[in-house]
XYZ file of C-alpha atoms in Angstrom:
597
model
C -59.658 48.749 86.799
C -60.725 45.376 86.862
C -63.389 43.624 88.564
C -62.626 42.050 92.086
C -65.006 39.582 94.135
C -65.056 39.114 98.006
C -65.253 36.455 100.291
C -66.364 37.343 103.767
C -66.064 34.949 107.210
C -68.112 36.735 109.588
C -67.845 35.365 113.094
C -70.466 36.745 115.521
C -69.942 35.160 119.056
C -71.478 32.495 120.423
C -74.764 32.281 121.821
C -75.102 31.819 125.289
C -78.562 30.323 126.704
C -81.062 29.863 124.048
C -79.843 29.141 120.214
C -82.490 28.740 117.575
C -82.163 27.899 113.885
C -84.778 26.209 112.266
C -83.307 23.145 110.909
C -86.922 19.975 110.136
C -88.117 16.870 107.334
C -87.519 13.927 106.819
C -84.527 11.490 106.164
C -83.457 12.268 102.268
C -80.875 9.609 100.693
C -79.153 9.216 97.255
C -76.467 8.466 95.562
C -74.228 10.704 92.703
C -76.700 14.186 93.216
C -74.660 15.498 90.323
C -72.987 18.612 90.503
C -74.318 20.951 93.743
C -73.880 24.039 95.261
C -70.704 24.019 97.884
C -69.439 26.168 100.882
C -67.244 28.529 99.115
C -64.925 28.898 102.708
C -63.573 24.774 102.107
C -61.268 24.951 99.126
C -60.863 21.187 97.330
C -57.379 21.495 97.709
C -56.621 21.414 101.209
C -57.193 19.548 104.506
C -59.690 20.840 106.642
C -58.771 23.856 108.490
C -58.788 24.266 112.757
C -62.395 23.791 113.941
C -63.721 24.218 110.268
C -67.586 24.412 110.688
C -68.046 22.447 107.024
C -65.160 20.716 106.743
C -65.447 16.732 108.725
C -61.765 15.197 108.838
C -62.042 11.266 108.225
C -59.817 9.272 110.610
C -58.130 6.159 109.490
C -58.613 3.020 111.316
C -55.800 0.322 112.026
C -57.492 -1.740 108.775
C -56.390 1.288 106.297
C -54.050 2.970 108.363
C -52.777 4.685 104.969
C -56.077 6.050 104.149
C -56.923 10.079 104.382
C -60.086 11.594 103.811
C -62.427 14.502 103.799
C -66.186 15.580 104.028
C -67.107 18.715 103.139
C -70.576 19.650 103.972
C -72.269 21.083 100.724
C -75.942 22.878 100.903
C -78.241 21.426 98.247
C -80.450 23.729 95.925
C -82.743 26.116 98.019
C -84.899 29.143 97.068
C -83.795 30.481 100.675
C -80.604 31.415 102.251
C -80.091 28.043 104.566
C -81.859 24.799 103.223
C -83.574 23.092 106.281
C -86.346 20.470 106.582
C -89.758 20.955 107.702
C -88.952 20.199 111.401
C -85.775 22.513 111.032
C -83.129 20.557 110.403
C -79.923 21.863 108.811
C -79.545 19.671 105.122
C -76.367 19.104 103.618
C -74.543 16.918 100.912
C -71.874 15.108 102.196
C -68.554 15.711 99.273
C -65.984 13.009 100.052
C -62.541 13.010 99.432
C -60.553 9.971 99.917
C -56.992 8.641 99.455
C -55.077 5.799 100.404
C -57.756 2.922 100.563
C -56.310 -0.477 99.433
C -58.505 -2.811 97.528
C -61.543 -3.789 99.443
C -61.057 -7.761 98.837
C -57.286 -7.017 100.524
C -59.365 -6.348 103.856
C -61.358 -9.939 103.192
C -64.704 -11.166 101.194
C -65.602 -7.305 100.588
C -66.407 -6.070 96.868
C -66.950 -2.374 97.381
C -66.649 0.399 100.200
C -69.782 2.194 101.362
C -70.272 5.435 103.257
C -72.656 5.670 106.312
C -73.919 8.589 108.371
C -75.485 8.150 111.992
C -76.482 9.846 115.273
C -73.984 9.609 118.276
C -76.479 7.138 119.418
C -75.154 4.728 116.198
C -78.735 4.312 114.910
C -80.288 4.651 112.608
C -77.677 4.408 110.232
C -77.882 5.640 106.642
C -76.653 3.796 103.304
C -75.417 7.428 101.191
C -73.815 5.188 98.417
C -70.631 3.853 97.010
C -67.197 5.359 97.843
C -63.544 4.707 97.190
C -60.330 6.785 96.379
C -61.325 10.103 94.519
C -64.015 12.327 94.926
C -67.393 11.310 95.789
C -70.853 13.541 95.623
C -73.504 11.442 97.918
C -77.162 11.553 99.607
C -78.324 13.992 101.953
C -78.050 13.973 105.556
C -80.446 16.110 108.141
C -79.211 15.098 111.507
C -78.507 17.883 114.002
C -75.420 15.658 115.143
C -73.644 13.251 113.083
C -71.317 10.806 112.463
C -69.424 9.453 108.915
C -68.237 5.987 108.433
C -66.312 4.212 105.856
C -66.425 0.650 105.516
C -65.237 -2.396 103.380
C -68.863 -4.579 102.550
C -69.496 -7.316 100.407
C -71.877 -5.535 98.368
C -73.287 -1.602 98.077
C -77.179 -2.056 98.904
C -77.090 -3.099 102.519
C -78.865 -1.628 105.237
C -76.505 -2.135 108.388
C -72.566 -1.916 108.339
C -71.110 -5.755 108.728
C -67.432 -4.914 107.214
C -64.440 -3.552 108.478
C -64.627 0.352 109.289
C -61.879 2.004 107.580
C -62.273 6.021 108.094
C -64.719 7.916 110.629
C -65.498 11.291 111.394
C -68.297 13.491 113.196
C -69.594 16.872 112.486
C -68.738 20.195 114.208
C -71.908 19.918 116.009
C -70.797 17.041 118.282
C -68.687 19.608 119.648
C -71.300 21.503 121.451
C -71.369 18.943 124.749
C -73.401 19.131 127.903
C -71.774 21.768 130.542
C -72.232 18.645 133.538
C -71.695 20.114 137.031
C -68.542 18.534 137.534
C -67.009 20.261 134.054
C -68.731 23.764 135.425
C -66.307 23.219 138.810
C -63.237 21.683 137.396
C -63.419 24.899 135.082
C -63.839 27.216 137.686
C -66.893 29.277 136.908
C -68.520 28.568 139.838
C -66.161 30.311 142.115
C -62.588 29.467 140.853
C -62.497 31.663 137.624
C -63.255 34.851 139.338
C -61.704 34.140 142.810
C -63.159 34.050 145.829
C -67.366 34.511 146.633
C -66.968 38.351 147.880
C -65.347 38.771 144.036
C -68.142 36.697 142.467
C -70.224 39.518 144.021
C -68.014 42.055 143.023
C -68.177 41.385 139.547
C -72.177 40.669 139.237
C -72.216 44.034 140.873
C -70.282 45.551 138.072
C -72.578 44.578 135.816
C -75.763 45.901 137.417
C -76.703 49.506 137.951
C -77.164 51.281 141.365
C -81.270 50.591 141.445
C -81.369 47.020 139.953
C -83.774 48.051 137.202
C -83.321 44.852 135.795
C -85.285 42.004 136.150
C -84.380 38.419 135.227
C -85.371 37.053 131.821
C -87.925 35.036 131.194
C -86.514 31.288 131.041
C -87.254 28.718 128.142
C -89.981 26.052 129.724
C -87.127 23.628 129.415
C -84.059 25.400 129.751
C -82.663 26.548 132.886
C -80.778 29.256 133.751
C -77.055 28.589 133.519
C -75.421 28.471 137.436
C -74.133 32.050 138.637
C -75.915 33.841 136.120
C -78.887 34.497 138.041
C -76.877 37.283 139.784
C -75.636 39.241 136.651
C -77.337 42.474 135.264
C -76.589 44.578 132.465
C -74.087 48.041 132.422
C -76.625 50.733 132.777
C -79.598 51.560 132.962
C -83.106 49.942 131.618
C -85.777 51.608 129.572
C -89.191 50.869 129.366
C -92.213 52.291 127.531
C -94.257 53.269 130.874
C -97.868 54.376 131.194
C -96.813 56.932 133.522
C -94.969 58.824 130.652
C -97.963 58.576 128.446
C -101.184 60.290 128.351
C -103.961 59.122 126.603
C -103.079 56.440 124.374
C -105.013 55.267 122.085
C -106.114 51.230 121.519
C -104.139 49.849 118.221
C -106.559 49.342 115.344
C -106.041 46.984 112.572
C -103.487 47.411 109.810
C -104.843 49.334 107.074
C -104.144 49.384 102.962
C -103.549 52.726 101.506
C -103.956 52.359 97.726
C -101.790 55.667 96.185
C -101.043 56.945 92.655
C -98.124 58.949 90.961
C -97.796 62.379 93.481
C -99.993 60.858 96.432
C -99.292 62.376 99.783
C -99.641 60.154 103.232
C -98.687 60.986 106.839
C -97.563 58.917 109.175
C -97.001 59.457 112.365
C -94.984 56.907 115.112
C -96.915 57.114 118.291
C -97.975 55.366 121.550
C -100.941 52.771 121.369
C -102.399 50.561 123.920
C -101.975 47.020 122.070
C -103.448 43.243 123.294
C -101.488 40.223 123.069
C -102.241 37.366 124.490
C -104.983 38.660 126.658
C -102.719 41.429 127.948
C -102.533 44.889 127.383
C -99.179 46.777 127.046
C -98.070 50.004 125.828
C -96.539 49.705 122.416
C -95.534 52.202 119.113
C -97.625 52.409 115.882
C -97.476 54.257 113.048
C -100.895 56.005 112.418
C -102.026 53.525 115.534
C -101.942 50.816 113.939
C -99.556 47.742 114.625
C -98.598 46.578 112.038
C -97.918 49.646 109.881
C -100.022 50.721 107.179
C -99.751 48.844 103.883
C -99.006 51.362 101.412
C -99.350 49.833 97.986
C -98.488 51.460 94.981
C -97.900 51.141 91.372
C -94.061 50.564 89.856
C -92.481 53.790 88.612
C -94.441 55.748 91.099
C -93.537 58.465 93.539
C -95.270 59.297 96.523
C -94.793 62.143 99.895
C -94.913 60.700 103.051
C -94.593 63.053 105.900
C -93.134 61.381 109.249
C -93.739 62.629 112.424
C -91.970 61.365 115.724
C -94.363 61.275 118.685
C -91.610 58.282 120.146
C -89.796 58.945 123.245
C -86.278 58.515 120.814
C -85.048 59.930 117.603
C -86.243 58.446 114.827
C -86.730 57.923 111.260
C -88.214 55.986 108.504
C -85.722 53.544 106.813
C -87.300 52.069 103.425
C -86.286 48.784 103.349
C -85.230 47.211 99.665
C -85.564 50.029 97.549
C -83.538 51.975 94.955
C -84.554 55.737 95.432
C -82.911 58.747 96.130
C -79.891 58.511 98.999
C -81.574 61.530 100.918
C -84.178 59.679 101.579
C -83.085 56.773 102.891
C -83.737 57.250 106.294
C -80.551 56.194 108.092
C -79.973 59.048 110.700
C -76.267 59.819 110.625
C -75.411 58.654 106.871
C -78.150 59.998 104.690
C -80.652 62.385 107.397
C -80.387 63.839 110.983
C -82.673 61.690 112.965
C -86.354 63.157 113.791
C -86.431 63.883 117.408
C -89.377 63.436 119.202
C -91.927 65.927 117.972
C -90.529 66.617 114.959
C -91.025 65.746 111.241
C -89.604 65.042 107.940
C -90.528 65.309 104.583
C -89.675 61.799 102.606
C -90.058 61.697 98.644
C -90.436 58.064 97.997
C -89.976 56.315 94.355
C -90.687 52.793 93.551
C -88.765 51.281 90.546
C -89.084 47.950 91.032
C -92.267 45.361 91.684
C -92.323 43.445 94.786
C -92.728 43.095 98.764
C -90.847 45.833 100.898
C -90.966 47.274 104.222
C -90.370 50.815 106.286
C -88.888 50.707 109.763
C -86.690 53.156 111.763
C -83.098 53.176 111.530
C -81.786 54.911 115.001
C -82.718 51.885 118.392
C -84.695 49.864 116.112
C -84.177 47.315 118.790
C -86.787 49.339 121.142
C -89.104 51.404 118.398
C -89.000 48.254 115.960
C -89.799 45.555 118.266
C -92.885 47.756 119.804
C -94.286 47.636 117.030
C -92.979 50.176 114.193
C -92.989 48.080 111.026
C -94.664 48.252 108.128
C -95.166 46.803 104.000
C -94.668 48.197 100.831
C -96.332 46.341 97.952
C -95.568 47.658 94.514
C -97.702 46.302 91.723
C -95.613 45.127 88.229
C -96.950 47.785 85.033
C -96.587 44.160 83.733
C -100.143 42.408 84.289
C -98.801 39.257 83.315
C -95.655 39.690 86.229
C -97.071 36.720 88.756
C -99.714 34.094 87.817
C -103.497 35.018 89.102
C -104.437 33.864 92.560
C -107.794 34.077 94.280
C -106.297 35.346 97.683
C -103.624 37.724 98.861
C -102.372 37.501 102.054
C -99.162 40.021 103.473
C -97.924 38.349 106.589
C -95.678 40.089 108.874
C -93.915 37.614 111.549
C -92.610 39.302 114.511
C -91.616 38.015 118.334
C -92.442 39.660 121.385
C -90.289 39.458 124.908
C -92.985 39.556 127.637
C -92.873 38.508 131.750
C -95.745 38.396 133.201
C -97.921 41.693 132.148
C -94.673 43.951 131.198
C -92.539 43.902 128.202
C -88.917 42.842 129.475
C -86.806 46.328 129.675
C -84.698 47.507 127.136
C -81.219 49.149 127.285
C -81.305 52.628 127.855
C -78.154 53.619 126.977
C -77.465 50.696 124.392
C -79.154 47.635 123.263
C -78.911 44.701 125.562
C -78.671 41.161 124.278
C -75.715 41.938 121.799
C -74.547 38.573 121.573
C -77.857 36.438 120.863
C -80.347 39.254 119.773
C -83.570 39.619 121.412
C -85.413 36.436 121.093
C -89.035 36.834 121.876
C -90.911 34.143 123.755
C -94.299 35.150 121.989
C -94.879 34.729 118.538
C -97.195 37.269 116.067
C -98.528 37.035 112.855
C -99.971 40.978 112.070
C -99.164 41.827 115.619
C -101.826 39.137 116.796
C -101.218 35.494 118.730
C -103.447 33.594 116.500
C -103.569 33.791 112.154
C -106.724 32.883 110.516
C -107.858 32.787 106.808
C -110.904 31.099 105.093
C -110.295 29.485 101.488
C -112.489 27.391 99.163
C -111.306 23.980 97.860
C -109.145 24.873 94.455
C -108.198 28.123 95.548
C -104.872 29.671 95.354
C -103.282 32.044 97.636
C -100.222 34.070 97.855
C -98.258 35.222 100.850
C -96.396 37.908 100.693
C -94.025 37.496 104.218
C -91.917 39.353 106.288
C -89.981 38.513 108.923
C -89.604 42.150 111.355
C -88.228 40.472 114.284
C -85.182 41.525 116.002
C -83.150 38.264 115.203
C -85.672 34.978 115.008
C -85.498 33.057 112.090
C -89.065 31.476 111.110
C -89.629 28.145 109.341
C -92.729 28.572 108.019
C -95.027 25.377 107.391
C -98.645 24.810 106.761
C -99.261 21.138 107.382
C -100.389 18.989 104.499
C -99.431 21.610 102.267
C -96.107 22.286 99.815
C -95.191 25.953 98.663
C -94.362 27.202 95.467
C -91.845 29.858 96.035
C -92.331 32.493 93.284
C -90.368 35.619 94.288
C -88.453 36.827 97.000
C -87.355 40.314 98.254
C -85.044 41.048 95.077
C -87.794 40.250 92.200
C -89.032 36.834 91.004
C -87.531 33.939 90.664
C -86.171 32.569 87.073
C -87.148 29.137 88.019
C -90.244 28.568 90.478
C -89.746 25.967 93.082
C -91.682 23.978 95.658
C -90.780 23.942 99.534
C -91.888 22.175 102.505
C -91.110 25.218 104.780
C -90.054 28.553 104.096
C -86.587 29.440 106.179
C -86.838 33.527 106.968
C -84.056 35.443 108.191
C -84.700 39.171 109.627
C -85.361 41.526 107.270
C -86.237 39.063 104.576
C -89.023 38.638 102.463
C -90.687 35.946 100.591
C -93.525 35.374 98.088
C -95.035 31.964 98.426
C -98.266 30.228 96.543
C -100.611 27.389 98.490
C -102.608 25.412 96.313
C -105.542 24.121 98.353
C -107.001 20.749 97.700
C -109.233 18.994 100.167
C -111.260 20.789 103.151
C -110.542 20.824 106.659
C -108.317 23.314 108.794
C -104.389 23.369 108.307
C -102.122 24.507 111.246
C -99.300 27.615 110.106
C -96.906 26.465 111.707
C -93.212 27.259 112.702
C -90.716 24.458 113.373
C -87.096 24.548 114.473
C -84.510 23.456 117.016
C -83.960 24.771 119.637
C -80.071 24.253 121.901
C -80.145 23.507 125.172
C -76.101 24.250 126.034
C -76.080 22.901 129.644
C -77.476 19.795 128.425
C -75.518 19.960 124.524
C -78.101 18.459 123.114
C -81.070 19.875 119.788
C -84.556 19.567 120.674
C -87.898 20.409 118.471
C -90.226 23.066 118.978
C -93.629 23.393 117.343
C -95.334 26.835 117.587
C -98.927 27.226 116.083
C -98.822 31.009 114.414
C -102.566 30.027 113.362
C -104.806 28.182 111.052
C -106.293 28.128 107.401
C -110.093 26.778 107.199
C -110.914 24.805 104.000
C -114.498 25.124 103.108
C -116.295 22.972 100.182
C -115.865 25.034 96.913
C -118.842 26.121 95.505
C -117.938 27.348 92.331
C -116.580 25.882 89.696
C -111.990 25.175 90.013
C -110.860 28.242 88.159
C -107.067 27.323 88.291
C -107.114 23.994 87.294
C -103.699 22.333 86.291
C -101.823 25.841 85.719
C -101.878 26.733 89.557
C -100.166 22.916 89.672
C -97.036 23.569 88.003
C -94.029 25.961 88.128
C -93.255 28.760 86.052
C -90.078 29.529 84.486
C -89.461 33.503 83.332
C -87.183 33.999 80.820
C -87.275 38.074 80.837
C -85.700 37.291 84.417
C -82.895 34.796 83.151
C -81.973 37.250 80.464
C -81.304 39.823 83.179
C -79.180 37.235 85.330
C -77.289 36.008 81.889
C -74.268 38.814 81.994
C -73.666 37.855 85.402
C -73.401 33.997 85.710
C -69.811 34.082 84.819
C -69.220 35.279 87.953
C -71.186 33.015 89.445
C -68.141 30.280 90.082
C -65.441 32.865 89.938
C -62.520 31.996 92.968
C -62.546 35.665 95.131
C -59.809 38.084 94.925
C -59.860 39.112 97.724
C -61.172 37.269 101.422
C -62.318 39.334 104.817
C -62.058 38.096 108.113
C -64.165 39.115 110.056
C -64.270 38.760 114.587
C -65.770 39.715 117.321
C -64.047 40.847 119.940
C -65.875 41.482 123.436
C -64.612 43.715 126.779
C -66.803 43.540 129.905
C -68.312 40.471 130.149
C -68.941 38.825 133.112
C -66.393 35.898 133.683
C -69.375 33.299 133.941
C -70.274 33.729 130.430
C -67.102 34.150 129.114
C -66.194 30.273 130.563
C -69.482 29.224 129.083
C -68.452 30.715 125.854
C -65.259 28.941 126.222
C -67.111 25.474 126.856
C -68.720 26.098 123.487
């Protein structure tokens, strides 16, 4: 039977009031990057399909009203699964097709065409290099909204367009436009869509239980609530960890390390614990108390006992994120266990085959027991001692969000998880379950993070100011080929190994950058959240690392393993999925705001 590969277009919804991914640098331009790596959904031979997300159409203009043209939107080299900037902009290559163009001197005193990009705004404009009919690699763009020209100039290195423009385009993200008052009306979502006011009340009464258990979400600082949605509440019920229910709970302590050998036994038990962020208590779940988890570090090849117990208000179980082991004890309730209910335990027989970062979670409403607080690492040491370069620090960092009003953690679903569309965005950020990250270094010293992003669907773009990365492994193994970074892009459920060279003393800001989408108003704007600081003192001791902790490491046992797949690598797919979304239920406001999107 022969070997098939799959192409899948997943399309999740859209996101309805606050849309983050980090996207940051600065300006990058070039000309002829050489071969790169391209969206496999645009194939070369086609025009751009309906509403394509990476394909730009170019328009022809009354000067070369012959001319057709493409831009596909190609990702340049990145250790991480979306290449962004430091501020959190999305990067791309711009691939041009073009046909049709006469000779540039045909349109007047022009030698050569040249292809721009822009804002909406029309400045600044970018020079990405020389164009005509054929195929055309050029520079980078990082714009959140763009625009493409194609003009006839007299020469290729000028800074501002003089000639005639002969193709334009824009990218999909002009699309996303401000939802003005009078588009809301002429629409109908303020009253129109649903019919009169009494049914506008009718249907936000649909969508909230009998005791309205539900109070509004916190809003962005500079995003408003969209118009009628102020009366909508979720199908069912809420949950809510409540003091009331609980007796006793004990204060969170610090995260521990439990160092274990070959046929080591550990308990841990998922419980209620009184935790402090921000300067406010709530009542959270730890495992063994402790928020995060328990670092359980072991050697590769081992095997180890862990005994769960549930003290939760829900089923439960321990899901061991990353590794190859036994099926059984997976901890997926329904495909490899019965979930633990509360008060009962189970027996896991753990093996570790491979070196790196993991993590444990449950796998039954991980949206309630994970975001309170039930996460935890796995760090397996390599038998190899020679596996990663020596550092003088190691730091495992576990980023997490945190959905608080006031003093009470906003409810959950009781029935089902709320926020299906967007995910539960949290509107206070944690480094180890605290507010503010802190770490003392000497001048010359090296450290390595080991990080993890737990949160429920936040993706971090991890900075520390003055400061590149060398990204050295990730949660499958090391990389063949080292590689520095400006920020590290972290999905949910991904991890990342990362080394910081530090130079001169002072204190550095870890920082995450992205932008944020305001929908009423269409528009990208930056956010900036301090996560916490690293203190550089005077080195006292003479620089250990020297020039090796300066350069980047290529491993050829790990190229060797990749080798008898690369021919696959470029391979066209056999077969393509399709993947939608379709919804039932929703209130009419947001499904005419999804619409305006």
């Amino acid at each position: 039977m022969r070997n098939e590969l799959f192409r899948g277009a997943c399309f999740v919804g859209l996101i309805v009031l606050l849309a983050i991914l980090p996207i940051g640098l600065t300006w990058a331009q070039g000309v002829s990057m050489g071969s790169q790596e391209r969206p496999a959904e645009v194939p070369r031979d086609t025009e751009c399909g309906h509403l394509e997300l990476y394909c730009m159409p170019l328009y022809s203009t009354s000067r070369a009203a012959d001319a057709t043209g493409r831009a596909v939107l190609a990702r340049p080299p990145t250790p991480f699964g979306v290449a962004v900037t430091r501020e959190g902009r999305q990067r791309y290559l711009i691939d041009l097709t073009i046909e049709g163009l006469p000779p540039p001197e045909d349109l007047g005193p022009y030698t050569t065409y040249v292809v721009w990009a822009t804002t909406p705004e029309l400045k600044p404009i970018f020079n990405l290099g020389i164009v005509g009919n054929g195929r055309f690699e050029t520079g980078e763009v990082s714009l959140n909204k763009f625009l493409i020209f194609v003009s006839a100039e007299p020469g290729p290195g000028g800074t501002e367009r003089k000639g005639p423009l002969v193709l334009r385009g824009r990218s999909a993200s002009n699309r996303m436009e401000a939802h003005g008052a009078f588009r809301i009306a002429s629409i109908g979502i303020a009253v129109g869509s649903v019919g009169s006011e009494s049914e506008l009340d009718e249907a936000a009464h649909r969508h909230a239980s009998e005791k309205d258990e539900w109070p509004p979400p916190p809003m962005h600082p500079l995003v408003s609530m969209m118009p009628g949605m102020e009366r909508l509440r979720p199908f069912g019920e809420s949950w809510a960890l409540e003091r009331t229910d609980v007796v006793d709970a004990p204060p969170a302590k610090p995260r521990q390390v439990h160092r274990m050998a070959d046929g080591d036994s550990l308990v841990l038990r998922a419980g209620p614990v009184l935790k402090t962020v921000g300067g406010k208590t709530f009542l959270m779940y730890g495992y063994n108390d402790q928020i995060p988890g328990p670092v359980i570090e072991v050697q590769q090849a081992t095997t180890i006992v862990v005994d769960f117990i549930n003290d939760t208000a829900y089923p439960s179980s321990i899901h061991w994120h990353g590794l190859r082991h036994d099926n059984r004890f997976d901890g997926v309730p329904g495909v490899t266990q019965d979930a633990v209910d509360p008060g009962d335990s189970f027996r896991y027989l753990v093996h570790f085959p491979d070196a790196g970062i993991y993590w444990y979670h449950p796998h039954h409403r991980e949206d309630i027991q994970q975001d309170l607080g039930l996460a935890g690492n796995l760090l397996v040491r390599s038998l190899d001692p020679n596996y990663l370069s020596a550092v003088d620090h190691e730091e495992i960092l576990i980023l997490d969000d945190f959905l608080v009003s006031d003093s009470t953690v906003v409810p959950f679903g009781g029935t089902s998880a709320n926020y299906m569309l967007m995910g539960r965005f949290g509107n206070t950020l944690l480094v180890n379950g605290e507010t503010r990250y802190s770490l003392t270094v000497n001048v010359g010293d090296v450290a390595r993070f080991f990080i993890t992003n737990v949160s429920n669907t936040r993706t971090f773009n991890l900075s520390l100011d003055g400061h590149a990365m060398k990204v050295v492994a990730s949660d499958i193994g090391r990389f063949e080929k080292e590689t520095w970074a400006e920020s590290a892009a972290i999905a949910p459920a991904e991890r990342y190994v990362v080394d910081i060279r530090f130079e001169e003393e002072g204190s550095y800001a870890l920082v995450n950058r992205i932008q944020s989408i305001n929908h009423q108003l269409g528009v990208f704007f930056p956010e900036i959240d301090t996560l916490g600081v690293v203190v550089v003192r005077a080195r006292d001791r003479a620089d250990e690392r020297g020039a090796a902790s300066r350069g980047l490491s290529e491993r050829a046992v790990v190229s060797e393993e990749i080798d008898p797949f690369r021919r696959y690598f470029d391979r066209v797919p056999d077969r393509e999925f399709e993947l939608t979304l379709e919804t039932k239920d929703l209130p009419p406001v947001i499904t005419q705001f999804m619409r305006l999107d």
